[in-house]
Amino acid sequence: MPKAVKDLLQPDVLEDKSTSVNVGKGGVNVDAGKGKPGGGTHVNVGGKGVGVNTGKPDKRTSVGVGKGGVSVSTGHKGKPVYVGVSPFNYVYAANENQLHDDPNTALFFLEKDLHPGMKMNLHFTQTSNGATFLSRQAAKSTPFSSDKLPEIFNQFSVKPGSVEAEIMQNTIKECEDPGIKGEQKYCATSLESMIDFSTSKLGKSVQAISTEVKKGTKMQTYTIAAGVKQMAADKSVVCHKQNYPYAVFYCHATQTTRAYMVPLEGADGTKAKAAAVCHTDTSAWNPKHLAFQVLKVKPGTVPICHFLPEDHIVWVPNKKTGE
C-alpha cells in the first residue's frame, strides 16, 4: 500500500473495536461494499486490496485528536514561509510570496516534457506535522466550518490571530469555496470519507498511488528514468493533504486528467517514484494561477502537469476491472 495512506492510520483507530484496519503488503485496491449488519467500519488493506465495508458506527469510538498540531514552516532566517492557498487549488491567483516561497512551485511542468532523460529541479515535501486521520465518527462530531472557528480554535488550543489560526482558517475556507467549472471537490476528514468520494466518482474498484522518495531530500536536479507508466483511464481523484491538526484532504475529480507513475533519479543518487497528474483542459483555471506564471503558458493551451508531494494521494480506476 502507498506509504502516504499507511502513514495516515493512527494506532487509536487500529485498536478501536468499531473500526478494524488490517495492513498488509502490496498496493491498495478498493472494493466498497454495502457493509455487514451490526458491524463498525472495516478497512482491510491486504496484498491485493482494501475492502471497505461500512456498517453502523460504534458509539464507543474514541480517537485522540490534535496530537500533531499545525505545523508552521520557517525559512532560513526564521520567519514563516508562505502561508496561503494551495497551489493545487486552481480557483486562486498566485501572489509574489507564493511564487518565491512555496517549494511546490517547482513541481509543475508541461506534459511534453514527461519523457526519459528530461531533467527537472524538484523538492518533494511533506506537511511536517504528521497528522493522522480521525475515525469517521470522530470526524463527524468535530466541527469543521468557518462559522465554528472560535469553537475549533478553543478545542485545539490555538490562539485566534496566530499563524496557526490563519493556516487552519485558510484550510477551511478552501474547502468551503466553490471549485472551478467541471471540477467536483470534497474535503475528506476521514479515510472512509475519502474512499467513499473516490469510489463514487471512479467506480467501486480503485487503486491509490503516491510519491515515494527513498530518503530525505532537498531541492536538486532529478532525471526522469525509463519506465514512465500511464495509469488506466483519463479520470482520477486527486487528494491533497492540507495543514491541519488532523488529516484533511482537499480532493477533486475531473474527467480531463491523466495520471502517471514516474521513476526519478536525483543528482545525489536519491531514487524516487513520483505520482504525476496532467490536466488536459485548464481553460477554467484562474489565468494568474501559479502554473501559468511559472511555465509561461496561457489557460487552455497545453496540458499542464504536476508531481505530487509525498503525502498526497491519487485514486484511479483499477485497471483489472476496467471500471
PDB file of C-alpha atoms in Angstrom, residues 64-302:
ATOM      1  CA  GLY A  64      -7.329  11.423  20.355  1.00  0.00           C
ATOM      2  CA  VAL A  65      -7.111  14.494  18.145  1.00  0.00           C
ATOM      3  CA  GLY A  66      -4.654  17.300  17.666  1.00  0.00           C
ATOM      4  CA  LYS A  67      -1.515  15.381  18.610  1.00  0.00           C
ATOM      5  CA  GLY A  68       0.314  16.589  15.533  1.00  0.00           C
ATOM      6  CA  GLY A  69      -0.745  20.186  15.844  1.00  0.00           C
ATOM      7  CA  VAL A  70      -0.489  22.627  12.969  1.00  0.00           C
ATOM      8  CA  SER A  71       2.996  22.932  11.548  1.00  0.00           C
ATOM      9  CA  VAL A  72       4.437  26.302  10.613  1.00  0.00           C
ATOM     10  CA  SER A  73       7.456  26.022   8.358  1.00  0.00           C
ATOM     11  CA  THR A  74      10.178  28.606   8.781  1.00  0.00           C
ATOM     12  CA  GLY A  75      12.755  29.820   6.314  1.00  0.00           C
ATOM     13  CA  HIS A  76      16.485  30.061   6.878  1.00  0.00           C
ATOM     14  CA  LYS A  77      16.009  33.459   8.502  1.00  0.00           C
ATOM     15  CA  GLY A  78      13.498  32.114  10.976  1.00  0.00           C
ATOM     16  CA  LYS A  79      10.477  33.874   9.503  1.00  0.00           C
ATOM     17  CA  PRO A  80       7.336  31.960   8.479  1.00  0.00           C
ATOM     18  CA  VAL A  81       7.336  30.712   4.912  1.00  0.00           C
ATOM     19  CA  TYR A  82       4.383  31.412   2.620  1.00  0.00           C
ATOM     20  CA  VAL A  83       1.035  30.824   4.324  1.00  0.00           C
ATOM     21  CA  GLY A  84      -1.843  30.907   1.868  1.00  0.00           C
ATOM     22  CA  VAL A  85      -3.818  28.987  -0.690  1.00  0.00           C
ATOM     23  CA  SER A  86      -2.761  25.609  -2.020  1.00  0.00           C
ATOM     24  CA  PRO A  87      -1.081  25.653  -5.455  1.00  0.00           C
ATOM     25  CA  PHE A  88      -3.297  22.667  -6.284  1.00  0.00           C
ATOM     26  CA  ASN A  89      -6.476  24.754  -5.971  1.00  0.00           C
ATOM     27  CA  TYR A  90      -6.981  26.206  -9.436  1.00  0.00           C
ATOM     28  CA  VAL A  91      -9.501  28.902  -8.490  1.00  0.00           C
ATOM     29  CA  TYR A  92      -6.890  31.190  -6.986  1.00  0.00           C
ATOM     30  CA  ALA A  93      -4.254  33.506  -8.430  1.00  0.00           C
ATOM     31  CA  ALA A  94      -0.687  33.239  -7.174  1.00  0.00           C
ATOM     32  CA  ASN A  95       0.880  36.194  -5.392  1.00  0.00           C
ATOM     33  CA  GLU A  96       4.554  37.143  -5.235  1.00  0.00           C
ATOM     34  CA  ASN A  97       5.071  35.428  -1.883  1.00  0.00           C
ATOM     35  CA  GLN A  98       3.792  32.120  -3.216  1.00  0.00           C
ATOM     36  CA  LEU A  99       5.883  32.365  -6.380  1.00  0.00           C
ATOM     37  CA  HIS A 100       9.063  32.852  -4.364  1.00  0.00           C
ATOM     38  CA  ASP A 101       8.441  30.971  -1.098  1.00  0.00           C
ATOM     39  CA  ASP A 102       6.283  27.934  -1.893  1.00  0.00           C
ATOM     40  CA  PRO A 103       8.530  24.933  -2.704  1.00  0.00           C
ATOM     41  CA  ASN A 104       5.663  23.275  -4.587  1.00  0.00           C
ATOM     42  CA  THR A 105       6.081  25.762  -7.458  1.00  0.00           C
ATOM     43  CA  ALA A 106       8.874  23.512  -8.787  1.00  0.00           C
ATOM     44  CA  LEU A 107       6.516  20.555  -9.149  1.00  0.00           C
ATOM     45  CA  PHE A 108       4.669  21.965 -12.186  1.00  0.00           C
ATOM     46  CA  PHE A 109       5.774  21.069 -15.722  1.00  0.00           C
ATOM     47  CA  LEU A 110       4.417  20.529 -19.256  1.00  0.00           C
ATOM     48  CA  GLU A 111       3.276  17.079 -20.395  1.00  0.00           C
ATOM     49  CA  LYS A 112       5.539  17.255 -23.442  1.00  0.00           C
ATOM     50  CA  ASP A 113       8.497  17.158 -21.047  1.00  0.00           C
ATOM     51  CA  LEU A 114       7.403  13.875 -19.463  1.00  0.00           C
ATOM     52  CA  HIS A 115       9.968  11.572 -21.071  1.00  0.00           C
ATOM     53  CA  PRO A 116      13.150   9.683 -20.034  1.00  0.00           C
ATOM     54  CA  GLY A 117      16.248  11.853 -19.877  1.00  0.00           C
ATOM     55  CA  MET A 118      14.380  15.047 -19.007  1.00  0.00           C
ATOM     56  CA  LYS A 119      15.985  16.920 -16.096  1.00  0.00           C
ATOM     57  CA  MET A 120      13.961  18.908 -13.562  1.00  0.00           C
ATOM     58  CA  ASN A 121      14.821  20.790 -10.370  1.00  0.00           C
ATOM     59  CA  LEU A 122      12.481  19.379  -7.735  1.00  0.00           C
ATOM     60  CA  HIS A 123      11.924  19.399  -3.994  1.00  0.00           C
ATOM     61  CA  PHE A 124       9.492  16.801  -2.691  1.00  0.00           C
ATOM     62  CA  THR A 125       7.902  17.963   0.548  1.00  0.00           C
ATOM     63  CA  GLN A 126       5.564  16.653   3.216  1.00  0.00           C
ATOM     64  CA  THR A 127       3.358  18.504   5.661  1.00  0.00           C
ATOM     65  CA  SER A 128       5.597  18.202   8.696  1.00  0.00           C
ATOM     66  CA  ASN A 129       3.032  17.738  11.467  1.00  0.00           C
ATOM     67  CA  GLY A 130       2.420  14.015  10.859  1.00  0.00           C
ATOM     68  CA  ALA A 131      -1.331  14.467  11.324  1.00  0.00           C
ATOM     69  CA  THR A 132      -3.342  11.254  11.002  1.00  0.00           C
ATOM     70  CA  PHE A 133      -6.975  10.623  10.126  1.00  0.00           C
ATOM     71  CA  LEU A 134      -9.740  10.584  12.691  1.00  0.00           C
ATOM     72  CA  SER A 135     -12.254   7.765  12.586  1.00  0.00           C
ATOM     73  CA  ARG A 136     -15.350   8.619  10.564  1.00  0.00           C
ATOM     74  CA  GLN A 137     -17.423   9.038  13.728  1.00  0.00           C
ATOM     75  CA  ALA A 138     -14.887  11.300  15.442  1.00  0.00           C
ATOM     76  CA  ALA A 139     -14.558  13.403  12.273  1.00  0.00           C
ATOM     77  CA  LYS A 140     -18.321  13.837  12.030  1.00  0.00           C
ATOM     78  CA  SER A 141     -18.526  15.021  15.623  1.00  0.00           C
ATOM     79  CA  THR A 142     -15.636  17.505  15.271  1.00  0.00           C
ATOM     80  CA  PRO A 143     -16.642  20.947  13.916  1.00  0.00           C
ATOM     81  CA  PHE A 144     -15.113  21.928  10.583  1.00  0.00           C
ATOM     82  CA  SER A 145     -16.637  25.127   9.205  1.00  0.00           C
ATOM     83  CA  SER A 146     -15.936  28.856   9.131  1.00  0.00           C
ATOM     84  CA  ASP A 147     -18.858  29.646  11.410  1.00  0.00           C
ATOM     85  CA  LYS A 148     -17.387  27.357  14.086  1.00  0.00           C
ATOM     86  CA  LEU A 149     -13.878  28.826  14.124  1.00  0.00           C
ATOM     87  CA  PRO A 150     -13.946  30.070  17.760  1.00  0.00           C
ATOM     88  CA  GLU A 151     -15.018  26.600  18.907  1.00  0.00           C
ATOM     89  CA  ILE A 152     -12.367  24.928  16.721  1.00  0.00           C
ATOM     90  CA  PHE A 153      -9.565  27.194  17.970  1.00  0.00           C
ATOM     91  CA  ASN A 154     -10.600  26.510  21.563  1.00  0.00           C
ATOM     92  CA  GLN A 155     -10.733  22.738  21.006  1.00  0.00           C
ATOM     93  CA  PHE A 156      -7.182  22.662  19.635  1.00  0.00           C
ATOM     94  CA  SER A 157      -5.789  25.359  21.962  1.00  0.00           C
ATOM     95  CA  VAL A 158      -4.957  27.666  19.052  1.00  0.00           C
ATOM     96  CA  LYS A 159      -4.762  31.410  19.678  1.00  0.00           C
ATOM     97  CA  PRO A 160      -7.026  33.458  17.361  1.00  0.00           C
ATOM     98  CA  GLY A 161      -4.945  35.718  15.132  1.00  0.00           C
ATOM     99  CA  SER A 162      -1.866  33.472  15.291  1.00  0.00           C
ATOM    100  CA  VAL A 163      -0.158  31.992  12.231  1.00  0.00           C
ATOM    101  CA  GLU A 164      -1.547  28.582  13.224  1.00  0.00           C
ATOM    102  CA  ALA A 165      -5.051  30.036  13.308  1.00  0.00           C
ATOM    103  CA  GLU A 166      -4.550  31.595   9.872  1.00  0.00           C
ATOM    104  CA  ILE A 167      -3.430  28.261   8.424  1.00  0.00           C
ATOM    105  CA  MET A 168      -6.468  26.451   9.846  1.00  0.00           C
ATOM    106  CA  GLN A 169      -8.812  29.196   8.664  1.00  0.00           C
ATOM    107  CA  ASN A 170      -7.330  29.044   5.133  1.00  0.00           C
ATOM    108  CA  THR A 171      -7.768  25.264   5.012  1.00  0.00           C
ATOM    109  CA  ILE A 172     -11.439  25.507   5.957  1.00  0.00           C
ATOM    110  CA  LYS A 173     -12.044  28.380   3.515  1.00  0.00           C
ATOM    111  CA  GLU A 174     -10.527  26.450   0.608  1.00  0.00           C
ATOM    112  CA  CYS A 175     -12.789  23.527   1.463  1.00  0.00           C
ATOM    113  CA  GLU A 176     -15.872  25.734   1.507  1.00  0.00           C
ATOM    114  CA  ASP A 177     -15.151  27.782  -1.639  1.00  0.00           C
ATOM    115  CA  PRO A 178     -16.705  26.536  -4.913  1.00  0.00           C
ATOM    116  CA  GLY A 179     -14.471  24.664  -7.344  1.00  0.00           C
ATOM    117  CA  ILE A 180     -13.736  25.543 -10.959  1.00  0.00           C
ATOM    118  CA  LYS A 181     -16.091  24.583 -13.793  1.00  0.00           C
ATOM    119  CA  GLY A 182     -16.067  20.821 -14.399  1.00  0.00           C
ATOM    120  CA  GLU A 183     -14.453  20.056 -11.046  1.00  0.00           C
ATOM    121  CA  GLN A 184     -16.123  18.065  -8.293  1.00  0.00           C
ATOM    122  CA  LYS A 185     -14.432  18.809  -4.990  1.00  0.00           C
ATOM    123  CA  TYR A 186     -14.676  17.441  -1.481  1.00  0.00           C
ATOM    124  CA  CYS A 187     -12.671  17.756   1.716  1.00  0.00           C
ATOM    125  CA  ALA A 188     -12.177  14.380   3.364  1.00  0.00           C
ATOM    126  CA  THR A 189     -11.653  14.323   7.125  1.00  0.00           C
ATOM    127  CA  SER A 190     -11.533  10.517   7.463  1.00  0.00           C
ATOM    128  CA  LEU A 191     -10.112   7.664   5.405  1.00  0.00           C
ATOM    129  CA  GLU A 192     -13.596   6.241   4.919  1.00  0.00           C
ATOM    130  CA  SER A 193     -14.961   9.527   3.543  1.00  0.00           C
ATOM    131  CA  MET A 194     -12.004   9.858   1.139  1.00  0.00           C
ATOM    132  CA  ILE A 195     -12.594   6.329  -0.165  1.00  0.00           C
ATOM    133  CA  ASP A 196     -16.356   6.932  -0.430  1.00  0.00           C
ATOM    134  CA  PHE A 197     -15.819  10.070  -2.521  1.00  0.00           C
ATOM    135  CA  SER A 198     -13.248   8.380  -4.752  1.00  0.00           C
ATOM    136  CA  THR A 199     -15.354   5.292  -5.427  1.00  0.00           C
ATOM    137  CA  SER A 200     -18.445   7.428  -6.093  1.00  0.00           C
ATOM    138  CA  LYS A 201     -16.552   9.134  -8.928  1.00  0.00           C
ATOM    139  CA  LEU A 202     -14.463   6.247 -10.275  1.00  0.00           C
ATOM    140  CA  GLY A 203     -16.383   3.045  -9.566  1.00  0.00           C
ATOM    141  CA  LYS A 204     -16.110   0.518  -6.761  1.00  0.00           C
ATOM    142  CA  SER A 205     -12.663  -0.776  -7.693  1.00  0.00           C
ATOM    143  CA  VAL A 206      -9.917   1.817  -7.422  1.00  0.00           C
ATOM    144  CA  GLN A 207      -6.177   1.998  -6.851  1.00  0.00           C
ATOM    145  CA  ALA A 208      -4.257   4.545  -4.773  1.00  0.00           C
ATOM    146  CA  ILE A 209      -0.842   5.826  -5.830  1.00  0.00           C
ATOM    147  CA  SER A 210       1.509   8.319  -4.231  1.00  0.00           C
ATOM    148  CA  THR A 211       5.030   9.695  -4.471  1.00  0.00           C
ATOM    149  CA  GLU A 212       7.721   7.810  -2.569  1.00  0.00           C
ATOM    150  CA  VAL A 213      11.268   9.118  -2.153  1.00  0.00           C
ATOM    151  CA  LYS A 214      13.918   6.733  -0.821  1.00  0.00           C
ATOM    152  CA  LYS A 215      15.386   9.182   1.687  1.00  0.00           C
ATOM    153  CA  GLY A 216      15.064  12.724   2.957  1.00  0.00           C
ATOM    154  CA  THR A 217      15.524  15.086   0.077  1.00  0.00           C
ATOM    155  CA  LYS A 218      16.390  18.646  -0.805  1.00  0.00           C
ATOM    156  CA  MET A 219      15.933  20.796  -3.892  1.00  0.00           C
ATOM    157  CA  GLN A 220      18.059  19.121  -6.548  1.00  0.00           C
ATOM    158  CA  THR A 221      18.139  18.058 -10.194  1.00  0.00           C
ATOM    159  CA  TYR A 222      16.214  14.873 -10.938  1.00  0.00           C
ATOM    160  CA  THR A 223      16.362  12.958 -14.211  1.00  0.00           C
ATOM    161  CA  ILE A 224      13.331  11.028 -15.467  1.00  0.00           C
ATOM    162  CA  ALA A 225      14.372   7.384 -15.850  1.00  0.00           C
ATOM    163  CA  ALA A 226      12.957   4.731 -18.154  1.00  0.00           C
ATOM    164  CA  GLY A 227       9.647   3.174 -17.157  1.00  0.00           C
ATOM    165  CA  VAL A 228       7.134   6.072 -17.092  1.00  0.00           C
ATOM    166  CA  LYS A 229       3.748   4.396 -16.633  1.00  0.00           C
ATOM    167  CA  GLN A 230       0.378   5.917 -17.504  1.00  0.00           C
ATOM    168  CA  MET A 231      -2.405   4.745 -15.214  1.00  0.00           C
ATOM    169  CA  ALA A 232      -5.721   3.408 -16.519  1.00  0.00           C
ATOM    170  CA  ALA A 233      -8.409   5.789 -17.808  1.00  0.00           C
ATOM    171  CA  ASP A 234      -8.426   9.549 -18.259  1.00  0.00           C
ATOM    172  CA  LYS A 235     -10.075  10.226 -14.927  1.00  0.00           C
ATOM    173  CA  SER A 236      -8.820  10.350 -11.378  1.00  0.00           C
ATOM    174  CA  VAL A 237      -9.490  11.739  -7.924  1.00  0.00           C
ATOM    175  CA  VAL A 238      -6.515  13.701  -6.617  1.00  0.00           C
ATOM    176  CA  CYS A 239      -6.354  14.310  -2.859  1.00  0.00           C
ATOM    177  CA  HIS A 240      -4.004  16.964  -1.472  1.00  0.00           C
ATOM    178  CA  LYS A 241      -3.115  16.893   2.222  1.00  0.00           C
ATOM    179  CA  GLN A 242      -3.812  20.175   3.992  1.00  0.00           C
ATOM    180  CA  ASN A 243      -2.079  21.660   7.017  1.00  0.00           C
ATOM    181  CA  TYR A 244      -4.426  20.977   9.934  1.00  0.00           C
ATOM    182  CA  PRO A 245      -4.316  19.387  13.422  1.00  0.00           C
ATOM    183  CA  TYR A 246      -5.702  16.128  11.982  1.00  0.00           C
ATOM    184  CA  ALA A 247      -5.585  14.765   8.433  1.00  0.00           C
ATOM    185  CA  VAL A 248      -7.736  16.750   5.992  1.00  0.00           C
ATOM    186  CA  PHE A 249      -7.510  16.142   2.261  1.00  0.00           C
ATOM    187  CA  TYR A 250      -8.705  18.504  -0.445  1.00  0.00           C
ATOM    188  CA  CYS A 251      -9.938  16.042  -3.098  1.00  0.00           C
ATOM    189  CA  HIS A 252     -11.072  16.935  -6.576  1.00  0.00           C
ATOM    190  CA  ALA A 253     -12.284  14.912  -9.531  1.00  0.00           C
ATOM    191  CA  THR A 254     -12.301  15.892 -13.195  1.00  0.00           C
ATOM    192  CA  GLN A 255     -12.701  13.920 -16.415  1.00  0.00           C
ATOM    193  CA  THR A 256      -9.768  15.702 -18.037  1.00  0.00           C
ATOM    194  CA  THR A 257      -6.743  14.254 -16.266  1.00  0.00           C
ATOM    195  CA  ARG A 258      -4.080  11.653 -16.937  1.00  0.00           C
ATOM    196  CA  ALA A 259      -2.162  10.069 -14.070  1.00  0.00           C
ATOM    197  CA  TYR A 260       1.379   8.692 -14.301  1.00  0.00           C
ATOM    198  CA  MET A 261       3.965   6.985 -12.124  1.00  0.00           C
ATOM    199  CA  VAL A 262       7.365   8.454 -12.953  1.00  0.00           C
ATOM    200  CA  PRO A 263      10.750   6.958 -11.916  1.00  0.00           C
ATOM    201  CA  LEU A 264      13.265   9.669 -10.997  1.00  0.00           C
ATOM    202  CA  GLU A 265      16.922   9.723 -10.036  1.00  0.00           C
ATOM    203  CA  GLY A 266      18.426  12.661  -8.169  1.00  0.00           C
ATOM    204  CA  ALA A 267      21.859  14.160  -8.733  1.00  0.00           C
ATOM    205  CA  ASP A 268      22.938  12.759  -5.336  1.00  0.00           C
ATOM    206  CA  GLY A 269      21.662   9.271  -6.230  1.00  0.00           C
ATOM    207  CA  THR A 270      18.285   9.592  -4.496  1.00  0.00           C
ATOM    208  CA  LYS A 271      15.694   7.437  -6.216  1.00  0.00           C
ATOM    209  CA  ALA A 272      12.008   8.265  -6.292  1.00  0.00           C
ATOM    210  CA  LYS A 273       8.785   7.036  -7.801  1.00  0.00           C
ATOM    211  CA  ALA A 274       6.684  10.131  -8.276  1.00  0.00           C
ATOM    212  CA  ALA A 275       2.960  10.328  -8.879  1.00  0.00           C
ATOM    213  CA  ALA A 276       2.166  12.915 -11.546  1.00  0.00           C
ATOM    214  CA  VAL A 277      -1.162  14.266 -12.751  1.00  0.00           C
ATOM    215  CA  CYS A 278      -1.623  16.024 -16.096  1.00  0.00           C
ATOM    216  CA  HIS A 279      -4.600  18.320 -16.674  1.00  0.00           C
ATOM    217  CA  THR A 280      -5.636  18.326 -20.327  1.00  0.00           C
ATOM    218  CA  ASP A 281      -8.137  21.191 -20.000  1.00  0.00           C
ATOM    219  CA  THR A 282      -7.007  24.222 -17.987  1.00  0.00           C
ATOM    220  CA  SER A 283      -9.379  26.710 -19.613  1.00  0.00           C
ATOM    221  CA  ALA A 284     -11.358  27.216 -16.380  1.00  0.00           C
ATOM    222  CA  TRP A 285      -8.300  27.839 -14.182  1.00  0.00           C
ATOM    223  CA  ASN A 286      -7.533  31.287 -12.833  1.00  0.00           C
ATOM    224  CA  PRO A 287      -5.417  32.995 -15.555  1.00  0.00           C
ATOM    225  CA  LYS A 288      -2.981  34.092 -12.835  1.00  0.00           C
ATOM    226  CA  HIS A 289      -2.622  30.657 -11.280  1.00  0.00           C
ATOM    227  CA  LEU A 290       0.893  29.727 -10.211  1.00  0.00           C
ATOM    228  CA  ALA A 291       1.302  27.146 -13.011  1.00  0.00           C
ATOM    229  CA  PHE A 292       0.737  29.676 -15.813  1.00  0.00           C
ATOM    230  CA  GLN A 293       3.171  32.147 -14.273  1.00  0.00           C
ATOM    231  CA  VAL A 294       5.879  29.530 -13.723  1.00  0.00           C
ATOM    232  CA  LEU A 295       5.510  27.770 -17.095  1.00  0.00           C
ATOM    233  CA  LYS A 296       4.782  30.912 -19.159  1.00  0.00           C
ATOM    234  CA  VAL A 297       1.699  29.461 -20.875  1.00  0.00           C
ATOM    235  CA  LYS A 298      -1.948  30.536 -21.089  1.00  0.00           C
ATOM    236  CA  PRO A 299      -5.128  28.760 -19.892  1.00  0.00           C
ATOM    237  CA  GLY A 300      -6.492  26.057 -22.186  1.00  0.00           C
ATOM    238  CA  THR A 301      -3.476  25.911 -24.496  1.00  0.00           C
ATOM    239  CA  VAL A 302      -1.377  22.890 -23.440  1.00  0.00           C
TER     240      VAL A 302
END
